[in-house]
Amino acid sequence: MKNNKHVKMLFLGGNYLKLILTLFMCILAINVNAQESLISGKVTDNTGMPLPGVNVHAKGSTKGTQTDFDGNFSMSVPLKSVLVFSFIGMDEVSVETENKKNLKVTLKPSSQTLDEIVVVGYGTKKKSDVISSVASVKPNDLLKVATSDVGEMLRGKAAGVQVTLADGGPGSSSSIQIRGKKSINGSNEPIVIADGIVIGSINDINANDIASLEILKDAAAQSIYGARASNGVILITTKRGKTGKARIAYNGFSGVQTVNRNFDIYSGEEFAQLKREAYRTSNNGVYRPDNQVFSPLELESVQSGKYIDWEKYIMRTGVTNNHSISVSSGTDKSSIFTSVNYINTTGVIPNSDFEKVAMRINVDQRVTDWLKIGMNASLQFSESNNPNSGNVLNNAISNDSRVGNIISNSITTSPLGRIYNDDGTYRQLPGGIQETPNPLIDIYETRINELNRNDIANVFLDINILKGLTYKLNTSRRSWNYKGLAYNTSKSLSGIANSGQGNGSIMYKDNVEYQLSNIFNYNFKVAEKNHFATTAVYEITSSEYSDFKNTASRIPSDILGIYGLESAFLNTPEIAASERSLVSFAGKLEYDFDNKYYFTVSGRADGSSVFGKNNKWGYFPAVNAAWNVYKEEFITEHVPVISNLKLRASYGKVGNQPQNPYQSMATANQRDYIINGVKVSGYVPGNQLSNPDLKWETSTQLNLAVDFGLFKNRLSGTVEVYNTDTSDLLIYETLNANTGYTTKLSNLGKVNNKGLEVTLNGELIKKKDFSLNLGATFTKNKNSIVSIYGKDANGDGKEDDAVGNLWFIGKPIDVYYQYKSVGIYQIGENIPVVTGTTLLPGDIKLYNANTANGANPNPDEDRVITSKMPDWFGTFSLSMKYKRFDFSADIYTVQGITKDNAYLYGYVQGGSLRGVKNGIKQDYWTPENPGGNWPRPRDGSDPPYMYTLGLQDASYVRLQNVSAGFTLPENTLKSLGLTTLRLYVTGSNLITITDFQSYSPEKNVGDYPEPVTCVIGLQLGF
C-alpha cells in the first residue's frame, strides 16, 4: 500500500473484537489423549478418483474429520478404533485401525442417487429433499475465475442469475440481478447472507473462505427471509476448522491485464479527411484549402505526417496479484479456521490501483454434549487510487472534476497537433482547438483516493434442548467506514478552467449494523416414514448511517491538496444521517412421506421503520410441494434409466422496501434570512408530501420445476418456469402544484416477470484416468409493466402510459422511446420538407408509420419503443481431467439486448462528424461514397436526427474463462511433505464477439475498460 499507516488502520477501531478473541482462545484447548494414535489415509471412488468431503468418524466416540480436496485425511483416534467412512450416494465402509497407520479406502456408489448437502433458509438439507428453487455453486468453480470480485465469479454459474459489470477498474464490483427487474424505485439487488448474517456486499467475503454458496430464487425459498427477499437471496457459508492435525492451504496468482477494443477511431489521415469533408459540406460541396480548415498546429501534423496515437499514452499493461493463506485445525471439542487474503492490482490506466487486506477467524467450541459456541470475525481494509477516468466513485468527485474525462478525451481529442510544449510540459490544447484538451494532463493532475474498512463480528451458540429440538442464538455487529478524497490540481483541466486554482471534495461515510436472531428447529418422525421439521425465528436488525461531504472550489495552493480546503474560495458542506430497524417473526413447517411426497408451508412477518405509521408490517406466506417420482416402484423397477425425477411447485410472497428511510415523511428545506443584520436559518415545506399509508412492495411468484437425472445421473438437469407479479410498487407520484407539494412516494401499479430457466449437466466420460463433463444454462425473462397509475384520461378503455417517465403498459420497465433511422437520403431522391429542418442528400431518413400524416415526425406514431432487457442469456461450460492434468472453459452469451451508444452521435463524445473531435470510425456518406451508412459530415452543426443512430445491438458471445492446471503425483507430494500442489494458468474475458462499439458490450465507451486478465497460479497444501 501507499503508506503503512493504512495497513495499521485495518486493526484500529476493532478493539471490541480483542475481548471476544481472548475469551474464545481461553476456552480453545487442543487436548490429545496419550493413548491415541495418528491415522491418515486417502479415500477414492471405485474409479480411483479422490473423494473430497467424505465424513470419517471414530465409531463410539465424537471424533471425526472430513477428507480434503484430494481425498486425504488425518486424525488422532483411540487405539483399536473402528473408522466409519460415509459419503452421500456411496455405501458406508468401516475399517479397523489396529496396527495400521495409513489407510486406502474405496467407496462404491450406492443405489441411492449421488446427493449433497445444501444450505437453505435457517438450516441445511440434502439436495434430494430440496423442493424449492435453490441453485448451488461450487466454491472450486468460483476460484477458477481470476478476479477479486465474487460477483463476477458467479457470472454464468446459475440459471436465472444475471451478472453485469458495474465498473471495470481495479477492485471493481458487479451488479447481480435474479429473475429480472421487479422494482422501479426500490432495490433490485439480492440480499447476501453469510453464516446467517446479512452483510453489505458479496465482496465482504474472501472467495477462498467460501465453503458453500446457494442462491434462493423462488418465493418459497425466499419467504422465510421475507424482508428484502423479493430480489433473491445469496447464502454463503464460510469454512470452519476440521478435526485432525493443522492444515495449511495457500492459493495465489499473479498476472497481467490488457484491454481489447471493439472499435476503431479515425487515424490522423482519416481524421484530416473527415474535417475536410465537414468543411466541404458547409461550402456548397467545394473543398476548402487546408490552411482554412486546420489550425496551425493541426496543419503542421498534416504536412509532416506526424500524428498522435493517444491510446499508446493512456493505456498500459496492468498487473494483478491475489494471495490467500489459511490454517485449519481442531479436535472433537474445538476447531479453528483462520485466513489472510492480500490483493494488489495496478490498472490499465496509469495512476490507478487497488489494494486489499482481508482477515478471518472462525472458532467452534463444544462446551458440553448439549452446548456449542462459536465465533466468526472478519476484518477488511482496501485502498484504491484513480485519476478522473470517468467512473463514478461513491460521489466523492466534485462536479468540476468531471470536466476531464480521460478515457473519453483519449478517444475524442484530435490526433493532429503536439503533445508537449517546447519546455516539455503538456500542451493544454494539442491542436489549438478549445474543445479537444490533452487527456494526459488529468492522468497526473487529478486523483481520487478511496479508503474502505469493513469488519464483521458474529457470535453464536447452539443448544440441543431435547432429541430433535435445537436452539441457536446468532448475534452480529458489522461496521463499514469510508473515506473518499478527490482533488484536481491547479494544472488539471478543471484547475486551468478555474483561473489556475485547484478544487475537489472530501467525504466520510459510516454504517453500523446489528442483528440478533433466535432460531428454533425441531425434527421428528412418526411411524418411520413420516418426517416433520419445524423452524421458528425471532429476529431484530438495526442500522445507523451517517455521511459528511465537503466540496471545495478554487483552492489557491496545491501544497496540501484537498486538505487545503480551508483556504478555498467556496466550501459547500453536506451532511446526512439515518437510522432504520426491522423486527421479524418467521416460521416453517415441513413434511415428507418416505422421502417421496413433500409439503412445506412457511411465512414471515416483518415490521420496518421505513414505512408509514399505518403500514409498518408486511406478511409473506409461501407454500410448496414436490413429488420424488423416481422413488416410485414403477420407476425403479421398469425405467432404470431414470436415476432422478422430481416434480416441484411453489407459490409465495416476499417483500421489498425503499432503499432510503424517511420516504413516508414530508420533506423540509432550509432557508436563510437576514434579520437585523444577523443570519437566521429556518425551514419551509419541501417538495415531497408525507404518506402514512406507505407499505411494502410485494412480489407474488408461482414456480414450477422438474429435476431429472438419467443413466445414473450421468445426464442431469433442471427446467423451471415462473411467473412473478410485483404489486404496490414504490413510485413517486406527481402532485398538483396547488397542493404546495410536487411528489409523494406511493404504492402504485404492478410489474410482471415471467421466465424459463434450464440447467443441463453431462458426465460424458468418467474413467480412472480421464473424465469429461459438459454443462449449459439458459435463462429467458420477460419483464412488463401491468399497471402504473391506473388512470384513463382519454377514455379509450386502456390505462394511460406514463410517457414522461418512459413507462408503457405491456412493455419492460427500461426502454428507449425515440425515432428510428431507416437509411440515408440520396442525390435525386425526393426529400420531404420538415418544419424547422432542412434535409439534404446524405442526411438521415426517419421511419414514418403513416406517410399520409406528412413528413414531420409524429411523436405518437413514429417513435419506436425498444427494450433494454436481453431476450436471453446463457452459458456453455466444459471441464476435463486427464490423469494429473485438468482443463475447464466457460463461454457466456447475452442475446437480444440493445444499448444506446452516445459515441455514435454525441458532439461531446465525438460522434457528430463535425471534424472538431475525433471519434469512433464510421462509413459516412459523401457524393463519392453514396453507400455510406452514416450521414454526411457537417461543420458547425450536427446532422439532423443524429441521435437515432445511437441504438446498437449489444448482444455478445464471450470466452469468459479458461483454466488449465497440473497436480503433482502423490509420491512426489509425500517426498516434499505436502498434501497437494497444483500449478495453473487462467485467462478471463479473453475474447468477446459483439457488434457493440465499446471496450465492453456492458459498458459505455468512456467508462473504465474491462480488462483481459491472464494469470499463473499455485494451490498448495500441507
Short mmCIF file of N, CA, C and O in Angstrom, two decimals, residues 464-531:
data_model
loop_
_atom_site.label_atom_id
_atom_site.label_comp_id
_atom_site.label_asym_id
_atom_site.label_seq_id
_atom_site.Cartn_x
_atom_site.Cartn_y
_atom_site.Cartn_z
N ASN A 464 -28.67 -28.11 22.19
CA ASN A 464 -29.53 -29.27 21.97
C ASN A 464 -30.44 -29.43 23.18
O ASN A 464 -30.02 -29.93 24.23
N ILE A 465 -31.67 -28.96 23.06
CA ILE A 465 -32.59 -28.93 24.20
C ILE A 465 -33.12 -30.33 24.48
O ILE A 465 -33.05 -30.85 25.60
N LEU A 466 -33.68 -30.95 23.46
CA LEU A 466 -34.20 -32.31 23.55
C LEU A 466 -33.82 -33.03 22.27
O LEU A 466 -33.28 -32.43 21.34
N LYS A 467 -34.11 -34.29 22.18
CA LYS A 467 -33.84 -35.01 20.95
C LYS A 467 -34.63 -34.38 19.81
O LYS A 467 -35.86 -34.32 19.84
N GLY A 468 -33.91 -33.91 18.82
CA GLY A 468 -34.54 -33.29 17.65
C GLY A 468 -34.84 -31.82 17.80
O GLY A 468 -35.17 -31.15 16.82
N LEU A 469 -34.74 -31.27 19.04
CA LEU A 469 -35.06 -29.86 19.27
C LEU A 469 -33.79 -29.08 19.57
O LEU A 469 -33.08 -29.39 20.52
N THR A 470 -33.52 -28.07 18.77
CA THR A 470 -32.32 -27.25 18.94
C THR A 470 -32.69 -25.78 18.97
O THR A 470 -33.72 -25.36 18.41
N TYR A 471 -31.83 -25.02 19.62
CA TYR A 471 -31.98 -23.57 19.67
C TYR A 471 -30.64 -22.93 19.29
O TYR A 471 -29.59 -23.38 19.75
N LYS A 472 -30.68 -21.92 18.45
CA LYS A 472 -29.47 -21.20 18.06
C LYS A 472 -29.67 -19.71 18.29
O LYS A 472 -30.67 -19.12 17.84
N LEU A 473 -28.72 -19.12 18.98
CA LEU A 473 -28.67 -17.66 19.15
C LEU A 473 -27.54 -17.15 18.27
O LEU A 473 -26.39 -17.57 18.40
N ASN A 474 -27.87 -16.23 17.39
CA ASN A 474 -26.89 -15.69 16.44
C ASN A 474 -26.89 -14.17 16.57
O ASN A 474 -27.92 -13.53 16.34
N THR A 475 -25.76 -13.61 16.97
CA THR A 475 -25.67 -12.16 17.12
C THR A 475 -24.51 -11.63 16.28
O THR A 475 -23.50 -12.33 16.07
N SER A 476 -24.63 -10.40 15.83
CA SER A 476 -23.56 -9.86 15.00
C SER A 476 -23.54 -8.33 15.06
O SER A 476 -24.55 -7.68 15.39
N ARG A 477 -22.38 -7.83 14.74
CA ARG A 477 -22.19 -6.39 14.54
C ARG A 477 -21.31 -6.22 13.30
O ARG A 477 -20.26 -6.83 13.18
N ARG A 478 -21.76 -5.39 12.39
CA ARG A 478 -20.99 -5.09 11.18
C ARG A 478 -20.82 -3.59 11.09
O ARG A 478 -21.78 -2.82 11.26
N SER A 479 -19.60 -3.16 10.82
CA SER A 479 -19.36 -1.72 10.63
C SER A 479 -18.59 -1.49 9.34
O SER A 479 -17.73 -2.31 8.96
N TRP A 480 -18.90 -0.41 8.70
CA TRP A 480 -18.26 -0.03 7.44
C TRP A 480 -17.90 1.45 7.52
O TRP A 480 -18.73 2.29 7.88
N ASN A 481 -16.65 1.73 7.21
CA ASN A 481 -16.16 3.12 7.22
C ASN A 481 -15.54 3.44 5.87
O ASN A 481 -14.77 2.65 5.33
N TYR A 482 -15.89 4.60 5.36
CA TYR A 482 -15.42 5.01 4.04
C TYR A 482 -14.85 6.42 4.11
O TYR A 482 -15.39 7.29 4.80
N LYS A 483 -13.75 6.62 3.40
CA LYS A 483 -13.17 7.95 3.28
C LYS A 483 -12.79 8.15 1.82
O LYS A 483 -12.05 7.36 1.24
N GLY A 484 -13.34 9.17 1.22
CA GLY A 484 -13.08 9.47 -0.18
C GLY A 484 -12.47 10.85 -0.35
O GLY A 484 -12.99 11.83 0.19
N LEU A 485 -11.34 10.92 -1.04
CA LEU A 485 -10.64 12.18 -1.28
C LEU A 485 -10.48 12.37 -2.79
O LEU A 485 -9.96 11.49 -3.48
N ALA A 486 -10.95 13.48 -3.30
CA ALA A 486 -10.80 13.78 -4.72
C ALA A 486 -10.16 15.16 -4.85
O ALA A 486 -10.58 16.11 -4.17
N TYR A 487 -9.15 15.24 -5.71
CA TYR A 487 -8.50 16.55 -5.88
C TYR A 487 -8.02 16.72 -7.31
O TYR A 487 -7.42 15.81 -7.90
N ASN A 488 -8.29 17.90 -7.85
CA ASN A 488 -7.80 18.31 -9.16
C ASN A 488 -6.87 19.50 -8.94
O ASN A 488 -7.29 20.54 -8.40
N THR A 489 -5.63 19.37 -9.34
CA THR A 489 -4.66 20.42 -9.08
C THR A 489 -4.93 21.65 -9.94
O THR A 489 -5.77 21.63 -10.85
N SER A 490 -4.18 22.69 -9.66
CA SER A 490 -4.30 23.92 -10.44
C SER A 490 -3.89 23.72 -11.89
O SER A 490 -4.26 24.50 -12.77
N LYS A 491 -3.11 22.64 -12.16
CA LYS A 491 -2.65 22.37 -13.52
C LYS A 491 -3.55 21.38 -14.25
O LYS A 491 -3.31 21.07 -15.41
N SER A 492 -4.58 20.89 -13.57
CA SER A 492 -5.53 19.99 -14.22
C SER A 492 -6.41 20.79 -15.17
O SER A 492 -6.42 22.03 -15.16
N LEU A 493 -7.18 20.09 -15.98
CA LEU A 493 -8.05 20.78 -16.93
C LEU A 493 -9.08 21.64 -16.22
O LEU A 493 -9.34 22.78 -16.63
N SER A 494 -9.67 21.12 -15.15
CA SER A 494 -10.64 21.94 -14.42
C SER A 494 -9.94 23.05 -13.65
O SER A 494 -10.50 24.13 -13.47
N GLY A 495 -8.70 22.80 -13.18
CA GLY A 495 -7.94 23.85 -12.50
C GLY A 495 -7.62 25.00 -13.43
O GLY A 495 -7.73 26.18 -13.06
N ILE A 496 -7.22 24.67 -14.66
CA ILE A 496 -6.94 25.72 -15.65
C ILE A 496 -8.22 26.50 -15.94
O ILE A 496 -8.19 27.74 -16.07
N ALA A 497 -9.35 25.80 -16.02
CA ALA A 497 -10.62 26.47 -16.30
C ALA A 497 -11.07 27.35 -15.14
O ALA A 497 -11.91 28.24 -15.33
N ASN A 498 -10.54 27.11 -13.93
CA ASN A 498 -10.90 27.90 -12.75
C ASN A 498 -9.76 28.82 -12.35
O ASN A 498 -9.37 28.88 -11.18
N SER A 499 -9.21 29.51 -13.32
CA SER A 499 -8.19 30.54 -13.08
C SER A 499 -6.95 29.97 -12.40
O SER A 499 -6.33 30.64 -11.57
N GLY A 500 -6.60 28.71 -12.72
CA GLY A 500 -5.39 28.13 -12.18
C GLY A 500 -5.48 27.81 -10.70
O GLY A 500 -4.50 27.95 -9.96
N GLN A 501 -6.64 27.38 -10.25
CA GLN A 501 -6.84 27.04 -8.84
C GLN A 501 -7.42 25.62 -8.74
O GLN A 501 -8.21 25.19 -9.57
N GLY A 502 -7.01 24.91 -7.69
CA GLY A 502 -7.45 23.54 -7.51
C GLY A 502 -8.86 23.44 -6.96
O GLY A 502 -9.45 24.43 -6.48
N ASN A 503 -9.41 22.25 -7.01
CA ASN A 503 -10.74 22.00 -6.45
C ASN A 503 -10.88 20.52 -6.15
O ASN A 503 -10.11 19.69 -6.67
N GLY A 504 -11.83 20.16 -5.35
CA GLY A 504 -12.03 18.76 -5.00
C GLY A 504 -13.05 18.58 -3.92
O GLY A 504 -13.83 19.50 -3.62
N SER A 505 -13.05 17.41 -3.31
CA SER A 505 -14.02 17.13 -2.25
C SER A 505 -13.46 16.08 -1.32
O SER A 505 -12.55 15.33 -1.65
N ILE A 506 -14.03 16.04 -0.14
CA ILE A 506 -13.67 15.05 0.87
C ILE A 506 -14.96 14.50 1.45
O ILE A 506 -15.91 15.25 1.70
N MET A 507 -15.03 13.18 1.62
CA MET A 507 -16.27 12.55 2.08
C MET A 507 -15.95 11.47 3.11
O MET A 507 -14.99 10.72 2.96
N TYR A 508 -16.78 11.41 4.14
CA TYR A 508 -16.71 10.37 5.16
C TYR A 508 -18.08 9.69 5.25
O TYR A 508 -19.11 10.36 5.30
N LYS A 509 -18.07 8.35 5.31
CA LYS A 509 -19.30 7.60 5.50
C LYS A 509 -19.08 6.55 6.58
O LYS A 509 -18.02 5.93 6.64
N ASP A 510 -20.10 6.35 7.39
CA ASP A 510 -20.05 5.32 8.44
C ASP A 510 -21.38 4.59 8.47
O ASP A 510 -22.44 5.21 8.39
N ASN A 511 -21.30 3.28 8.62
CA ASN A 511 -22.50 2.48 8.71
C ASN A 511 -22.26 1.37 9.75
O ASN A 511 -21.25 0.67 9.68
N VAL A 512 -23.16 1.25 10.70
CA VAL A 512 -23.08 0.19 11.71
C VAL A 512 -24.39 -0.57 11.70
O VAL A 512 -25.47 0.03 11.76
N GLU A 513 -24.31 -1.90 11.62
CA GLU A 513 -25.50 -2.74 11.59
C GLU A 513 -25.42 -3.80 12.69
O GLU A 513 -24.34 -4.36 12.95
N TYR A 514 -26.56 -4.05 13.31
CA TYR A 514 -26.66 -5.06 14.37
C TYR A 514 -27.74 -6.07 13.99
O TYR A 514 -28.75 -5.72 13.37
N GLN A 515 -27.50 -7.32 14.37
CA GLN A 515 -28.51 -8.35 14.12
C GLN A 515 -28.52 -9.34 15.26
O GLN A 515 -27.46 -9.76 15.76
N LEU A 516 -29.71 -9.71 15.69
CA LEU A 516 -29.89 -10.74 16.72
C LEU A 516 -30.96 -11.70 16.24
O LEU A 516 -32.08 -11.28 15.93
N SER A 517 -30.61 -12.98 16.15
CA SER A 517 -31.54 -13.99 15.66
C SER A 517 -31.71 -15.09 16.70
O SER A 517 -30.72 -15.59 17.25
N ASN A 518 -32.95 -15.46 16.95
CA ASN A 518 -33.28 -16.61 17.80
C ASN A 518 -33.95 -17.65 16.91
O ASN A 518 -35.02 -17.39 16.34
N ILE A 519 -33.32 -18.82 16.80
CA ILE A 519 -33.78 -19.82 15.84
C ILE A 519 -34.03 -21.14 16.55
O ILE A 519 -33.13 -21.70 17.20
N PHE A 520 -35.26 -21.66 16.43
CA PHE A 520 -35.62 -22.97 16.98
C PHE A 520 -35.89 -23.93 15.82
O PHE A 520 -36.60 -23.59 14.87
N ASN A 521 -35.31 -25.12 15.92
CA ASN A 521 -35.56 -26.18 14.94
C ASN A 521 -35.97 -27.45 15.67
O ASN A 521 -35.35 -27.83 16.67
N TYR A 522 -37.00 -28.11 15.16
CA TYR A 522 -37.46 -29.35 15.77
C TYR A 522 -37.76 -30.35 14.65
O TYR A 522 -38.60 -30.11 13.78
N ASN A 523 -37.05 -31.47 14.67
CA ASN A 523 -37.22 -32.53 13.68
C ASN A 523 -37.67 -33.81 14.39
O ASN A 523 -37.11 -34.18 15.42
N PHE A 524 -38.66 -34.47 13.81
CA PHE A 524 -39.11 -35.72 14.43
C PHE A 524 -39.79 -36.60 13.37
O PHE A 524 -40.13 -36.13 12.27
N LYS A 525 -39.96 -37.86 13.70
CA LYS A 525 -40.59 -38.83 12.81
C LYS A 525 -41.83 -39.40 13.48
O LYS A 525 -41.92 -39.49 14.69
N VAL A 526 -42.75 -39.83 12.63
CA VAL A 526 -43.92 -40.55 13.10
C VAL A 526 -44.05 -41.81 12.23
O VAL A 526 -44.14 -41.71 11.00
N ALA A 527 -43.99 -42.95 12.87
CA ALA A 527 -44.09 -44.23 12.15
C ALA A 527 -43.04 -44.35 11.07
O ALA A 527 -43.32 -44.85 9.97
N GLU A 528 -41.84 -43.87 11.34
CA GLU A 528 -40.65 -44.01 10.49
C GLU A 528 -40.73 -43.25 9.17
O GLU A 528 -39.83 -42.53 8.80
N LYS A 529 -41.81 -43.37 8.44
CA LYS A 529 -41.86 -42.77 7.10
C LYS A 529 -42.41 -41.35 7.08
O LYS A 529 -42.34 -40.67 6.05
N ASN A 530 -42.96 -40.89 8.18
CA ASN A 530 -43.49 -39.53 8.23
C ASN A 530 -42.46 -38.62 8.90
O ASN A 530 -42.21 -38.72 10.11
N HIS A 531 -41.86 -37.76 8.12
CA HIS A 531 -40.80 -36.88 8.61
C HIS A 531 -41.32 -35.46 8.73
O HIS A 531 -41.88 -34.91 7.77
#
